[in-house]
C-alpha positions as a Python dict, from the first residue, in 0.01 Angstrom:
ca = {
    (1, 'M'): (0, 0, 0),
    (2, 'Q'): (-393, -110, -100),
    (3, 'M'): (-295, -485, -27),
    (4, 'Y'): (-283, -401, 342),
    (5, 'S'): (-578, -136, 354),
    (6, 'D'): (-739, -429, 188),
    (7, 'W'): (-631, -686, 380),
    (8, 'L'): (-772, -449, 728),
    (9, 'G'): (-1051, -448, 597),
    (10, 'S'): (-1039, -113, 547),
    (11, 'Y'): (-1088, 168, 254),
    (12, 'R'): (-834, 398, 334),
    (13, 'W'): (-512, 472, 258),
    (14, 'M'): (-321, 321, 541),
    (15, 'R'): (7, 447, 715),
    (16, 'L'): (316, 201, 759),
    (17, 'G'): (488, 450, 942),
    (18, 'G'): (825, 454, 734),
    (19, 'G'): (915, 857, 806),
    (20, 'H'): (863, 923, 466),
    (21, 'R'): (1321, 791, 387),
    (22, 'A'): (1363, 528, 171),
    (23, 'A'): (1560, 270, 407),
    (24, 'G'): (1228, 361, 711),
    (25, 'D'): (1021, 309, 423),
    (26, 'C'): (1214, -51, 327),
    (27, 'E'): (1136, -195, 705),
    (28, 'A'): (811, -20, 727),
    (29, 'A'): (671, -237, 414),
    (30, 'R'): (862, -534, 498),
    (31, 'Q'): (758, -548, 895),
    (32, 'V'): (374, -514, 694),
    (33, 'L'): (436, -794, 462),
    (34, 'I'): (558, -1013, 762),
    (35, 'Q'): (266, -893, 942),
    (36, 'M'): (26, -1028, 632),
    (37, 'S'): (196, -1362, 589),
    (38, 'K'): (167, -1435, 945),
    (39, 'G'): (-238, -1435, 876),
    (40, 'M'): (-471, -1331, 1118),
    (41, 'G'): (-505, -1517, 1348),
    (42, 'T'): (-719, -1822, 1268),
    (43, 'A'): (-630, -2124, 1103),
    (44, 'F'): (-752, -2255, 739),
    (45, 'T'): (-834, -2554, 777),
    (46, 'P'): (-920, -2690, 377),
    (47, 'R'): (-1208, -2906, 285),
    (48, 'P'): (-1222, -3220, 58),
    (49, 'P'): (-1330, -3201, -261),
    (50, 'A'): (-1721, -3190, -367),
    (51, 'P'): (-1833, -3378, -546),
    (52, 'G'): (-1803, -3279, -931),
    (53, 'D'): (-1495, -3007, -806),
    (54, 'P'): (-1244, -3021, -964),
    (55, 'V'): (-917, -3231, -875),
    (56, 'P'): (-600, -2967, -752),
    (57, 'G'): (-298, -3086, -994),
    (58, 'P'): (-196, -2950, -1261),
    (59, 'P'): (-311, -2958, -1622),
    (60, 'P'): (-189, -3344, -1797),
    (61, 'G'): (-59, -3319, -2089),
    (62, 'T'): (183, -3060, -1976),
    (63, 'A'): (572, -3014, -1897),
    (64, 'L'): (409, -3059, -1472),
    (65, 'A'): (257, -3324, -1554),
    (66, 'Q'): (539, -3544, -1630),
    (67, 'P'): (752, -3719, -1460),
    (68, 'A'): (1036, -3538, -1286),
    (69, 'G'): (1386, -3710, -1416),
    (70, 'P'): (1473, -4027, -1473),
    (71, 'G'): (1291, -4344, -1364),
    (72, 'A'): (1050, -4153, -1150),
}
């Protein structure tokens, strides 16, 4: 899994340890994705936008920018 190697900061192909059987490979990939989803153990603290940074939110004039449902 190239993404797993990138996440670890390795330039080598990384074994997942699934035994090259469909069920084992699937479970090994699942465990790697779970581990990656937990992060590297450091807390992410967002910073406030600096002057001139784009404001997060949907682009104006799109369906995402419209109010949701009647009475919204």
